Short mmCIF file of C-alpha atoms and ligand atoms in Angstrom, two decimals:
data_model
loop_
_atom_site.label_atom_id
_atom_site.label_comp_id
_atom_site.label_asym_id
_atom_site.label_seq_id
_atom_site.Cartn_x
_atom_site.Cartn_y
_atom_site.Cartn_z
CA MET A 1096 -11.16 -13.26 18.65
CA ALA A 1097 -9.20 -12.22 21.73
CA ASN A 1098 -6.02 -12.25 19.63
CA LEU A 1099 -7.47 -10.05 16.86
CA PRO A 1100 -5.86 -6.78 18.04
CA ARG A 1101 -2.45 -8.51 18.15
CA LEU A 1102 -3.00 -10.89 15.27
CA LEU A 1103 0.42 -10.45 13.64
CA ASP A 1104 2.35 -11.16 16.82
CA TRP A 1105 0.06 -14.12 17.45
CA PHE A 1106 0.95 -15.43 13.96
CA LEU A 1107 4.64 -15.03 14.81
CA GLU A 1108 4.31 -16.85 18.15
CA GLN A 1109 2.29 -19.69 16.63
CA SER A 1110 4.71 -20.05 13.70
CA LEU A 1111 7.63 -20.37 16.11
CA LYS A 1112 5.66 -22.87 18.21
CA TYR A 1113 4.08 -25.06 15.51
CA GLY A 1114 6.17 -24.19 12.43
CA GLY A 1115 9.04 -26.53 13.32
CA GLU A 1116 12.66 -25.49 13.08
CA GLY A 1117 13.04 -21.81 12.26
CA GLY A 1118 9.26 -21.27 12.17
CA LEU A 1119 9.14 -22.06 8.44
CA GLY A 1120 7.00 -25.21 8.57
CA THR A 1121 3.32 -25.44 7.73
CA TRP A 1122 0.57 -25.39 10.41
CA THR A 1123 -3.18 -24.94 10.25
CA PHE A 1124 -6.04 -23.44 12.23
CA GLN A 1125 -9.71 -22.76 11.74
CA VAL A 1126 -12.08 -20.07 13.05
CA PHE A 1127 -15.61 -21.35 13.80
CA MET A 1128 -17.71 -21.41 10.59
CA GLN A 1129 -14.80 -20.12 8.47
CA PRO A 1130 -12.67 -22.00 5.90
CA ARG A 1131 -9.49 -23.68 7.21
CA MET A 1132 -6.31 -21.60 7.08
CA VAL A 1133 -3.02 -23.31 6.17
CA VAL A 1134 -0.14 -21.11 7.32
CA THR A 1135 3.35 -21.33 5.83
CA HIS A 1136 6.47 -19.15 5.79
CA ASP A 1137 8.69 -21.45 3.77
CA PRO A 1138 9.93 -19.33 0.80
CA GLU A 1139 9.56 -22.30 -1.58
CA ASN A 1140 5.93 -22.72 -0.55
CA VAL A 1141 5.39 -18.97 -0.91
CA ARG A 1142 6.95 -19.08 -4.40
CA HIS A 1143 4.63 -21.94 -5.38
CA ILE A 1144 1.56 -20.07 -4.11
CA LEU A 1145 2.40 -16.75 -5.74
CA THR A 1146 3.41 -18.14 -9.12
CA ASN A 1147 0.37 -20.41 -9.63
CA VAL A 1148 -2.39 -17.83 -10.06
CA ASN A 1149 -4.82 -20.39 -11.47
CA THR A 1150 -4.64 -22.50 -8.30
CA TYR A 1151 -4.29 -19.74 -5.68
CA GLY A 1152 -6.08 -16.37 -5.89
CA LYS A 1153 -8.48 -13.98 -4.24
CA GLY A 1154 -11.52 -16.27 -4.35
CA PRO A 1155 -15.14 -15.81 -3.32
CA VAL A 1156 -14.75 -15.02 0.41
CA TRP A 1157 -12.28 -12.16 -0.13
CA ARG A 1158 -14.52 -10.84 -2.90
CA GLN A 1159 -17.60 -11.02 -0.68
CA ASN A 1160 -15.95 -9.36 2.35
CA PHE A 1161 -14.36 -6.58 0.32
CA TYR A 1162 -17.03 -6.15 -2.37
CA PRO A 1163 -18.56 -3.05 -0.73
CA ILE A 1164 -15.14 -1.33 -0.90
CA LEU A 1165 -13.31 -2.86 -3.85
CA GLY A 1166 -16.17 -4.03 -6.08
CA ASP A 1167 -14.78 -5.73 -9.18
CA GLY A 1168 -11.44 -3.90 -9.04
CA ILE A 1169 -8.03 -5.51 -9.47
CA PHE A 1170 -7.57 -6.46 -5.79
CA SER A 1171 -10.66 -8.68 -5.81
CA ALA A 1172 -10.33 -9.96 -9.35
CA ASP A 1173 -9.14 -13.36 -10.53
CA PHE A 1174 -8.46 -14.93 -13.92
CA ASN A 1175 -9.49 -12.93 -17.00
CA ASN A 1176 -10.92 -9.94 -15.14
CA TRP A 1177 -7.66 -9.56 -13.21
CA PHE A 1178 -5.54 -10.04 -16.34
CA LEU A 1179 -7.36 -7.34 -18.34
CA GLN A 1180 -7.12 -4.78 -15.53
CA ARG A 1181 -3.45 -5.49 -14.96
CA LYS A 1182 -2.75 -5.16 -18.69
CA ARG A 1183 -4.55 -1.82 -18.96
CA ALA A 1184 -3.03 -0.31 -15.84
CA ALA A 1185 0.47 -1.51 -16.82
CA ASN A 1186 0.51 1.15 -19.56
CA MET A 1187 0.85 3.80 -16.89
CA PHE A 1188 3.96 2.25 -15.37
CA LYS A 1189 6.27 2.80 -18.33
CA ILE A 1190 9.54 4.63 -17.82
CA SER A 1191 8.52 7.78 -19.72
CA ASN A 1192 5.62 8.31 -17.27
CA PHE A 1193 7.94 7.78 -14.30
CA LYS A 1194 10.32 10.42 -15.58
CA LYS A 1195 7.65 13.01 -16.20
CA SER A 1196 4.08 12.86 -14.91
CA MET A 1197 4.65 10.56 -11.93
CA LEU A 1198 7.73 12.39 -10.75
CA ASP A 1199 5.93 15.74 -11.16
CA ALA A 1200 3.04 14.47 -9.01
CA VAL A 1201 5.37 13.04 -6.36
CA ARG A 1202 7.48 16.19 -6.27
CA SER A 1203 4.62 18.67 -5.95
CA LYS A 1204 2.87 16.74 -3.17
CA CYS A 1205 6.10 16.07 -1.23
CA LEU A 1206 7.02 19.76 -1.35
CA LYS A 1207 3.57 20.85 -0.27
CA CYS A 1208 3.70 18.39 2.62
CA LEU A 1209 7.16 19.63 3.61
CA ASP A 1210 5.90 23.25 3.66
CA LEU A 1211 3.05 22.28 5.98
CA ILE A 1212 5.37 20.41 8.37
CA ASN A 1213 7.80 23.34 8.40
CA ALA A 1214 4.95 25.78 9.04
CA GLN A 1215 3.65 23.70 11.95
CA VAL A 1216 7.09 23.53 13.56
CA ARG A 1217 7.68 27.27 13.09
CA SER A 1218 4.32 28.23 14.56
CA ALA A 1219 4.81 25.95 17.60
CA SER A 1220 8.43 26.82 18.39
CA SER A 1221 10.14 29.84 19.87
CA SER A 1222 13.59 28.20 20.21
CA HIS A 1223 16.51 28.17 17.82
CA PRO A 1224 16.84 25.85 16.01
CA GLU A 1225 13.06 25.56 15.80
CA THR A 1226 11.78 22.30 17.32
CA ALA A 1227 8.29 20.92 17.89
CA ILE A 1228 6.47 17.64 18.41
CA VAL A 1229 4.60 16.73 15.24
CA ASN A 1230 2.34 13.78 14.38
CA LEU A 1231 3.68 13.16 10.90
CA GLU A 1232 1.41 10.28 10.03
CA GLU A 1233 -1.56 12.48 9.22
CA TYR A 1234 0.53 14.51 6.77
CA PHE A 1235 1.71 11.32 5.06
CA PHE A 1236 -1.82 10.00 4.57
CA LYS A 1237 -2.92 13.27 2.97
CA MET A 1238 0.19 13.49 0.81
CA THR A 1239 -0.10 9.97 -0.58
CA LEU A 1240 -3.84 10.30 -1.26
CA ASP A 1241 -3.22 13.49 -3.24
CA THR A 1242 -0.30 11.86 -5.09
CA ILE A 1243 -2.25 8.80 -6.16
CA GLY A 1244 -5.22 11.04 -7.07
CA GLU A 1245 -2.98 12.93 -9.49
CA ILE A 1246 -1.47 9.75 -10.95
CA ALA A 1247 -4.64 7.66 -11.08
CA PHE A 1248 -7.04 10.26 -12.46
CA GLY A 1249 -5.23 13.56 -12.88
CA GLN A 1250 -7.00 15.46 -10.10
CA ASP A 1251 -5.70 17.31 -7.09
CA LEU A 1252 -7.89 15.89 -4.34
CA GLY A 1253 -6.83 18.72 -2.02
CA SER A 1254 -6.35 16.58 1.11
CA LEU A 1255 -3.24 18.57 1.99
CA SER A 1256 -5.45 21.66 1.85
CA GLY A 1257 -7.93 20.16 4.31
CA LYS A 1258 -10.40 18.38 2.00
CA ASN A 1259 -11.56 14.72 2.06
CA ILE A 1260 -11.49 14.26 5.84
CA GLU A 1261 -14.77 12.31 5.84
CA PHE A 1262 -13.63 10.16 2.93
CA MET A 1263 -10.33 9.29 4.64
CA ARG A 1264 -12.05 8.35 7.91
CA ALA A 1265 -14.53 6.15 6.04
CA PHE A 1266 -11.66 4.55 4.15
CA ASP A 1267 -9.75 3.67 7.36
CA PHE A 1268 -12.78 2.26 9.13
CA CYS A 1269 -13.93 0.14 6.18
CA GLN A 1270 -10.53 -1.47 5.69
CA MET A 1271 -10.21 -2.29 9.38
CA TYR A 1272 -13.70 -3.78 9.53
CA ALA A 1273 -13.39 -5.85 6.33
CA SER A 1274 -10.04 -7.21 7.46
CA ASP A 1275 -11.54 -8.41 10.76
CA LEU A 1276 -14.30 -10.33 8.93
CA PHE A 1277 -11.86 -13.11 7.96
CA PHE A 1278 -11.19 -13.90 11.62
CA LEU A 1279 -14.70 -13.52 13.08
CA PRO A 1280 -16.91 -16.59 13.46
CA GLY A 1281 -19.83 -16.81 11.04
CA PRO A 1282 -20.66 -15.32 7.67
CA ALA A 1283 -20.04 -11.69 6.67
CA TRP A 1284 -23.75 -10.96 6.17
CA PHE A 1285 -24.37 -11.65 9.87
CA TRP A 1286 -21.78 -9.07 10.97
CA ASN A 1287 -22.79 -6.58 8.25
CA TYR A 1288 -26.53 -6.66 8.98
CA CYS A 1289 -26.85 -7.68 12.63
CA THR A 1290 -24.19 -5.63 14.46
CA PRO A 1291 -23.74 -1.87 15.02
CA LEU A 1292 -20.28 -2.03 13.44
CA GLY A 1293 -21.77 -3.70 10.36
CA TRP A 1294 -24.33 -0.88 10.03
CA ARG A 1295 -21.56 1.66 10.32
CA PHE A 1296 -19.59 -0.22 7.67
CA ARG A 1297 -22.48 -0.09 5.22
CA ARG A 1298 -23.01 3.63 5.83
CA GLN A 1299 -19.31 4.38 5.39
CA THR A 1300 -19.10 2.43 2.12
CA GLN A 1301 -21.69 4.89 0.75
CA VAL A 1302 -19.23 7.72 1.44
CA LEU A 1303 -16.55 5.87 -0.53
CA GLU A 1304 -18.87 5.09 -3.40
CA THR A 1305 -20.09 8.68 -3.69
CA HIS A 1306 -16.52 9.95 -3.76
CA ALA A 1307 -15.36 7.49 -6.45
CA THR A 1308 -18.46 8.00 -8.60
CA CYS A 1309 -18.01 11.80 -8.53
CA VAL A 1310 -14.40 11.45 -9.63
CA VAL A 1311 -15.31 9.15 -12.51
CA LYS A 1312 -18.23 11.27 -13.71
CA GLU A 1313 -16.05 14.38 -13.68
CA MET A 1314 -13.35 12.63 -15.65
CA ILE A 1315 -15.86 11.32 -18.22
CA THR A 1316 -17.34 14.79 -18.68
CA ARG A 1317 -13.89 16.29 -19.12
CA ALA A 1318 -12.83 13.64 -21.63
CA LEU A 1319 -16.07 14.03 -23.61
CA ASP A 1320 -15.72 17.84 -23.63
CA GLU A 1321 -12.19 17.54 -24.92
CA GLY A 1322 -13.34 15.09 -27.61
CA ALA A 1323 -10.70 12.70 -26.32
CA LEU A 1324 -12.81 9.54 -26.42
CA GLN A 1325 -13.25 7.25 -29.38
CA ASP A 1326 -16.68 6.47 -30.70
CA ASP A 1327 -15.49 3.01 -31.50
CA PRO A 1328 -12.73 1.84 -29.15
CA GLU A 1329 -10.30 -0.45 -30.87
CA GLY A 1330 -9.23 -3.96 -29.91
CA GLU A 1331 -7.25 -4.97 -26.84
CA ASN A 1332 -3.99 -5.36 -28.75
CA ARG A 1333 -3.55 -1.87 -30.12
CA GLU A 1334 -0.95 0.32 -28.51
CA ASP A 1335 -2.54 2.21 -25.64
CA VAL A 1336 -1.90 5.90 -25.46
CA GLY A 1337 -4.20 7.28 -22.75
CA VAL A 1338 -6.81 9.99 -23.28
CA GLY A 1339 -7.35 13.52 -22.08
CA ARG A 1340 -4.87 16.22 -21.20
CA LYS A 1341 -2.47 13.84 -19.54
CA GLU A 1342 -1.98 10.13 -19.16
CA THR A 1343 -3.50 8.72 -15.99
CA ILE A 1344 -4.40 5.20 -14.92
CA LEU A 1345 -8.09 5.95 -15.43
CA SER A 1346 -7.51 7.33 -18.92
CA TYR A 1347 -6.23 3.93 -20.06
CA PHE A 1348 -9.48 2.36 -18.86
CA LEU A 1349 -11.68 5.11 -20.30
CA GLN A 1350 -10.32 4.71 -23.80
CA LYS A 1351 -11.57 1.12 -23.88
CA GLU A 1352 -15.17 2.15 -23.31
CA SER A 1353 -17.48 3.46 -26.02
CA GLN A 1354 -18.90 6.99 -25.67
CA GLU A 1355 -22.33 5.42 -25.55
CA SER A 1356 -21.61 3.25 -22.51
CA LEU A 1357 -19.80 6.08 -20.72
CA LYS A 1358 -22.82 8.34 -21.15
CA ASN A 1359 -25.59 5.87 -20.45
CA ASP A 1360 -24.40 2.68 -18.79
CA LEU A 1361 -24.36 2.85 -14.98
CA ARG A 1362 -22.43 -0.44 -14.85
CA THR A 1363 -19.56 1.20 -16.72
CA VAL A 1364 -19.44 4.07 -14.22
CA ARG A 1365 -19.56 1.56 -11.35
CA TYR A 1366 -16.72 -0.48 -12.86
CA LEU A 1367 -14.57 2.62 -13.36
CA SER A 1368 -15.34 3.71 -9.77
CA ASP A 1369 -14.04 0.32 -8.63
CA VAL A 1370 -10.84 0.89 -10.60
CA ILE A 1371 -10.42 4.24 -8.83
CA MET A 1372 -11.08 2.83 -5.36
CA ASN A 1373 -8.60 0.01 -5.85
CA PHE A 1374 -5.79 2.30 -6.93
CA GLN A 1375 -6.50 4.72 -4.11
CA ILE A 1376 -6.29 1.89 -1.59
CA ALA A 1377 -3.17 0.55 -3.29
CA GLY A 1378 -1.38 3.86 -3.37
CA ARG A 1379 -2.43 5.73 -0.24
CA ASP A 1380 -2.10 3.63 2.89
CA THR A 1381 0.80 1.45 1.85
CA VAL A 1382 3.12 4.36 1.09
CA ALA A 1383 1.89 6.60 3.95
CA GLN A 1384 2.49 3.82 6.47
CA ALA A 1385 5.93 3.11 5.07
CA PHE A 1386 6.76 6.82 5.53
CA SER A 1387 5.50 6.66 9.12
CA TRP A 1388 7.46 3.56 10.05
CA ALA A 1389 10.53 4.98 8.33
CA VAL A 1390 10.40 8.18 10.39
CA HIS A 1391 9.82 6.15 13.55
CA LEU A 1392 12.86 3.95 12.87
CA LEU A 1393 15.04 6.85 11.71
CA SER A 1394 14.23 8.76 14.91
CA LEU A 1395 15.36 5.73 16.95
CA HIS A 1396 18.56 5.32 14.87
CA PRO A 1397 20.33 8.69 14.56
CA ASP A 1398 23.36 7.03 12.90
CA VAL A 1399 21.19 5.73 10.03
CA GLN A 1400 19.46 9.10 9.83
CA GLU A 1401 22.78 10.91 9.46
CA LYS A 1402 24.05 8.51 6.78
CA ALA A 1403 20.85 8.96 4.78
CA HIS A 1404 21.07 12.75 5.20
CA HIS A 1405 24.67 12.72 4.06
CA GLU A 1406 23.78 10.72 0.97
CA ALA A 1407 20.92 13.12 0.16
CA LEU A 1408 23.32 16.09 0.32
CA LEU A 1409 25.86 14.26 -1.80
CA VAL A 1410 23.45 13.11 -4.52
CA LEU A 1411 20.80 15.84 -4.56
CA GLY A 1412 22.63 18.85 -3.08
CA SER A 1413 20.95 21.46 -0.85
CA LEU A 1414 17.20 21.39 -0.29
CA ARG A 1415 16.82 24.05 -3.00
CA ALA A 1416 18.66 21.90 -5.53
CA ALA A 1417 16.86 18.74 -4.41
CA GLU A 1418 13.51 20.30 -5.26
CA ALA A 1419 14.46 19.89 -8.93
CA ALA A 1420 15.90 16.35 -8.58
CA THR A 1421 15.67 14.13 -11.65
CA PHE A 1422 14.51 10.51 -11.84
CA ASP A 1423 18.12 9.37 -12.34
CA GLN A 1424 19.34 11.26 -9.28
CA ILE A 1425 16.60 9.72 -7.14
CA ASN A 1426 17.65 6.28 -8.38
CA ARG A 1427 21.16 6.98 -7.15
CA LEU A 1428 19.96 7.27 -3.52
CA GLU A 1429 21.15 3.72 -2.83
CA TYR A 1430 21.49 3.97 0.94
CA MET A 1431 17.98 5.44 1.14
CA ARG A 1432 16.70 2.53 -0.97
CA ALA A 1433 18.27 0.15 1.55
CA VAL A 1434 16.58 2.11 4.38
CA VAL A 1435 13.19 1.74 2.66
CA THR A 1436 13.71 -2.00 2.08
CA GLU A 1437 14.71 -2.48 5.72
CA VAL A 1438 11.67 -0.51 6.95
CA LEU A 1439 9.41 -2.72 4.82
CA ARG A 1440 11.11 -5.90 6.02
CA LEU A 1441 10.16 -5.06 9.61
CA TYR A 1442 6.93 -3.18 8.88
CA PRO A 1443 5.53 -4.43 5.55
CA SER A 1444 2.53 -2.30 4.58
CA VAL A 1445 0.63 -5.46 3.59
CA PRO A 1446 1.51 -7.55 6.65
CA LYS A 1447 -0.44 -10.74 5.95
CA GLU A 1448 -1.75 -12.45 2.84
CA GLY A 1449 -4.34 -15.15 2.31
CA LYS A 1450 -4.82 -16.84 -1.04
CA TRP A 1451 -7.89 -18.90 -1.78
CA VAL A 1452 -7.25 -22.47 -2.95
CA PHE A 1453 -9.17 -23.06 -6.20
CA LYS A 1454 -8.02 -26.70 -6.69
CA ASP A 1455 -6.67 -29.44 -4.41
CA ASP A 1456 -2.89 -29.20 -4.42
CA ALA A 1457 0.32 -30.05 -2.54
CA LEU A 1458 2.88 -27.44 -1.44
CA PRO A 1459 6.58 -28.08 -2.19
CA ASP A 1460 7.14 -29.22 1.46
CA GLY A 1461 4.54 -31.96 0.88
CA SER A 1462 1.65 -30.33 2.81
CA ARG A 1463 -1.68 -31.01 1.15
CA VAL A 1464 -4.13 -28.13 0.68
CA SER A 1465 -7.78 -28.59 -0.19
CA LYS A 1466 -9.97 -26.65 -2.55
CA GLY A 1467 -11.99 -24.06 -0.60
CA SER A 1468 -9.41 -23.37 2.11
CA TRP A 1469 -6.94 -20.51 2.59
CA VAL A 1470 -3.16 -20.58 2.37
CA VAL A 1471 -1.75 -17.80 4.50
CA PHE A 1472 1.70 -16.25 4.89
CA SER A 1473 2.74 -13.09 6.63
CA PRO A 1474 5.51 -10.78 5.35
CA TYR A 1475 5.56 -9.34 8.90
CA VAL A 1476 6.37 -12.77 10.34
CA MET A 1477 8.87 -13.61 7.58
CA GLY A 1478 10.74 -10.36 8.23
CA ARG A 1479 11.18 -11.40 11.86
CA LEU A 1480 12.38 -14.97 11.42
CA GLU A 1481 16.04 -15.58 12.33
CA SER A 1482 15.98 -18.52 9.91
CA LEU A 1483 15.53 -16.03 7.05
CA TRP A 1484 17.39 -12.93 8.35
CA ALA A 1485 20.42 -12.82 10.66
CA ASP A 1486 19.82 -10.40 13.58
CA ALA A 1487 16.23 -10.23 12.37
CA ALA A 1488 15.04 -7.85 15.11
CA LYS A 1489 17.72 -5.24 14.31
CA PHE A 1490 17.15 -2.32 11.95
CA LYS A 1491 20.22 -2.57 9.68
CA PRO A 1492 19.84 -1.03 6.20
CA GLU A 1493 23.44 -2.09 5.48
CA ARG A 1494 22.28 -5.69 5.09
CA HIS A 1495 20.77 -4.71 1.71
CA LEU A 1496 23.83 -2.87 0.35
CA ASP A 1497 26.26 -4.31 -2.23
CA LYS A 1498 24.30 -7.55 -2.37
CA PRO A 1499 21.92 -9.01 -4.93
CA LYS A 1500 18.32 -8.02 -4.23
CA PRO A 1501 16.69 -10.54 -1.86
CA SER A 1502 14.25 -12.96 -3.51
CA ASN A 1503 10.63 -11.73 -3.65
CA PHE A 1504 9.70 -14.94 -1.83
CA VAL A 1505 11.92 -14.12 1.17
CA PHE A 1506 11.42 -10.33 1.20
CA THR A 1507 7.68 -10.48 0.55
CA ALA A 1508 6.61 -6.86 1.19
CA PHE A 1509 5.66 -6.47 -2.51
CA GLN A 1510 5.13 -10.22 -3.03
CA GLY A 1511 6.22 -11.80 -6.32
CA GLY A 1512 5.08 -13.72 -9.39
CA PRO A 1513 2.49 -12.45 -11.87
CA ARG A 1514 0.62 -10.44 -9.19
CA ILE A 1515 3.66 -8.63 -7.82
CA CYS A 1516 2.76 -5.12 -6.67
CA MET A 1517 2.32 -2.90 -9.73
CA GLY A 1518 3.34 0.20 -7.80
CA MET A 1519 6.63 -1.08 -6.35
CA ASN A 1520 8.87 1.25 -8.35
CA LEU A 1521 6.54 4.18 -7.77
CA ALA A 1522 6.56 3.44 -4.03
CA TYR A 1523 10.38 3.37 -3.96
CA MET A 1524 10.54 6.64 -5.88
CA GLN A 1525 8.08 8.33 -3.49
CA LEU A 1526 9.80 7.02 -0.39
CA GLN A 1527 13.41 7.60 -1.49
CA TYR A 1528 12.69 11.12 -2.69
CA GLY A 1529 10.21 12.08 0.05
CA LEU A 1530 12.50 10.89 2.85
CA ALA A 1531 15.50 12.64 1.28
CA LEU A 1532 13.57 15.93 1.12
CA LEU A 1533 12.44 15.48 4.73
CA LEU A 1534 15.97 14.78 5.94
CA LEU A 1535 17.38 17.76 4.05
CA SER A 1536 14.88 19.92 5.87
CA CYS A 1537 14.54 18.35 9.35
CA GLN A 1538 16.02 16.05 11.96
CA PHE A 1539 13.88 13.57 13.87
CA ALA A 1540 14.24 12.49 17.49
CA PRO A 1541 11.98 10.16 19.47
CA LEU A 1542 9.79 11.40 22.32
CA ASN A 1543 10.86 10.58 25.88
CA GLY A 1544 14.14 9.10 24.74
CA GLY A 1545 12.46 6.56 22.44
CA GLU A 1546 9.57 4.16 22.65
CA ASP A 1547 10.80 0.93 21.10
CA VAL A 1548 7.41 -0.47 20.24
CA LEU A 1549 4.74 1.59 18.55
CA PRO A 1550 1.40 -0.24 18.87
CA LEU A 1551 -0.01 -1.55 15.60
CA GLN A 1552 -3.63 -1.27 14.55
CA HIS A 1553 -5.06 -4.45 13.03
CA SER A 1554 -6.22 -3.69 9.50
CA THR A 1555 -5.64 -4.81 5.92
CA THR A 1556 -2.50 -2.69 5.94
CA LEU A 1557 -0.23 -1.69 8.83
CA PRO A 1558 -1.32 1.55 10.50
CA THR A 1559 -0.18 2.60 13.97
CA GLN A 1560 -2.72 3.07 16.75
CA ARG A 1561 -1.81 6.64 17.66
CA GLY A 1562 0.12 8.03 14.71
CA VAL A 1563 3.84 8.74 14.67
CA CYS A 1564 4.73 11.66 16.93
CA VAL A 1565 8.39 12.72 16.87
CA ASN A 1566 10.45 15.78 17.77
CA VAL A 1567 11.09 17.64 14.54
CA THR A 1568 14.01 20.09 14.45
CA LEU A 1569 14.39 22.29 11.38
CA ARG A 1570 17.84 22.29 9.76
CA ASP A 1571 19.65 25.16 8.15
CA THR A 1572 18.48 24.35 4.62
CA ALA A 1573 21.30 26.22 2.90
CA ASN A 1574 23.51 23.27 4.01
CA THR A 1575 25.69 21.68 1.38
CA LEU A 1576 28.59 19.29 1.74
C1 HEM B 2675 5.20 0.65 0.21
C2 HEM B 2675 4.29 0.62 -0.70
C3 HEM B 2675 3.58 -0.59 -1.23
C4 HEM B 2675 3.57 -1.88 -0.77
C5 HEM B 2675 4.33 -2.44 0.42
C6 HEM B 2675 2.72 -2.64 -1.65
C7 HEM B 2675 2.46 -3.98 -1.53
C8 HEM B 2675 1.62 -4.70 -2.35
C9 HEM B 2675 1.30 -6.09 -2.17
C10 HEM B 2675 1.81 -6.96 -1.06
C11 HEM B 2675 0.46 -6.44 -3.16
C12 HEM B 2675 -0.21 -7.80 -3.39
C13 HEM B 2675 -1.52 -7.76 -2.67
C14 HEM B 2675 -2.45 -8.87 -2.97
O1 HEM B 2675 -2.35 -9.54 -3.98
O2 HEM B 2675 -3.36 -9.04 -2.13
C15 HEM B 2675 0.25 -5.29 -3.98
C16 HEM B 2675 -0.54 -5.28 -5.09
C17 HEM B 2675 -0.76 -4.16 -5.84
N1 HEM B 2675 -0.21 -2.91 -5.66
FE1 HEM B 2675 1.08 -2.38 -4.20
N2 HEM B 2675 2.20 -1.81 -2.60
C18 HEM B 2675 2.71 -0.55 -2.39
C19 HEM B 2675 2.44 0.57 -3.13
C20 HEM B 2675 1.68 0.62 -4.26
C21 HEM B 2675 1.44 1.80 -5.04
C22 HEM B 2675 2.01 3.19 -4.78
C23 HEM B 2675 0.62 1.44 -6.03
C24 HEM B 2675 0.13 2.41 -7.07
C25 HEM B 2675 -0.43 2.32 -8.06
C26 HEM B 2675 0.35 0.01 -5.91
C27 HEM B 2675 -0.43 -0.74 -6.76
C28 HEM B 2675 -0.71 -2.08 -6.60
C29 HEM B 2675 -1.63 -2.81 -7.46
C30 HEM B 2675 -2.43 -2.26 -8.63
C31 HEM B 2675 -1.66 -4.12 -6.98
C32 HEM B 2675 -2.48 -5.30 -7.51
C33 HEM B 2675 -1.62 -6.15 -8.40
C34 HEM B 2675 -2.33 -7.38 -8.92
O3 HEM B 2675 -3.22 -7.92 -8.26
O4 HEM B 2675 -1.98 -7.78 -10.03
N3 HEM B 2675 1.01 -0.46 -4.81
N4 HEM B 2675 0.97 -4.23 -3.47
#
């Protein structure tokens, strides 16, 4: 328990100590009254775990700990329930949606966020060029929540305009608490019902549920008013087209429900609320944290910042021109893509992963794993192992240029196999474009000459403890090459 606040670094130390040469070998540990955890960072073991979804999955303990937040959504689902949700949501991630509705959502939220950052710097600065200290993390969290809101259910959640503060706080607390449950002795019910934090958790999950239910009910009412729902939804194999004014992730789920169940069946509303919650979790924190770590690392590496800025000018033009960037232009930001990959190697938004063992099995290195235990690997640890990355501690985007993409079982930020992150391409688009717009508008410098280590907050994802405060200097935005 003492190591909980620094769990990831503890994993790294233990892997180097007990993981044999290079820290890749398998070792195990067990928290009192919790299932055994088998830890491995060998890419072949990771491949085996991630590609055998019938042997390794989410399992009952994950589902129980996260049920109050994720319900039956895709992150907690296994087998057929997982497969159906993945298949429905996959409709949204087709190229035509990337080029139009997703890019529109990303663009409008990035530009709004940029305006707010510019306004804060201008109001706080009397120098020329205008400079101010800004905590950018809070802007990123609001921006990514509003973006995923638009993409997942076609609504502007208004976080960038000051709404949803209570919801976001509840969201952060619940994720942190549920993540701790795996490493606390004893069953979840004990912590949930017999401790003050558990009581707070249960109260905060009500805030989340109310928010998601409101969104779903509003969307159902809108779809019914527009006559966009079928009385008799067709079979699973027809081509899915989405419903309502525009295609959203939720619209692909709505079209599979009958009007009758949408109007009268509370279980249907609950299920759709779970879908919403899961996509909000998937799309908000991961991307916001990647933005934060990117700005932190760019501020510490002015040479990388300048190269990325130069590329943005070259590919997108001035800030004015970049506001209208196309999908193909964004894809040509190759150096920025390498920056994003390097940020996620060192600071993967999902820093640790545990899969439940459904059947007795052996890993490729010969280690035996028993049904009812966990196999654990950490993308954070893997990104720091010299046996996998030369100069692992150094931030060097160049390592990803002019080379084949690293295997998903070595660079595990998005994982791999059938459950690879569904939003990977969306995340790259948001980060490449958002960072390019930021760099065309501002320069970042660290406070007090640079703090090398920014303390992490233990959670399901990888937030910082105090946000990311940097010196922001506004550029002359008429700049072109
Ligand atoms: C930097 C950004 C992101 C990172 C690092 C990331 C990482 C991951 C990882 C590691 C997983 C596997 C988690 C697990 O199985 O427990 C995952 C799953 C998933 N991600 Fe992402 N993600 C990012 C952004 C997004 C975005 C923007 C979306 C938007 C829709 C998204 C949607 C999903 C979904 C739906 C799954 C579940 C896939 C499944 O179980 O089949 N992710 N992501």
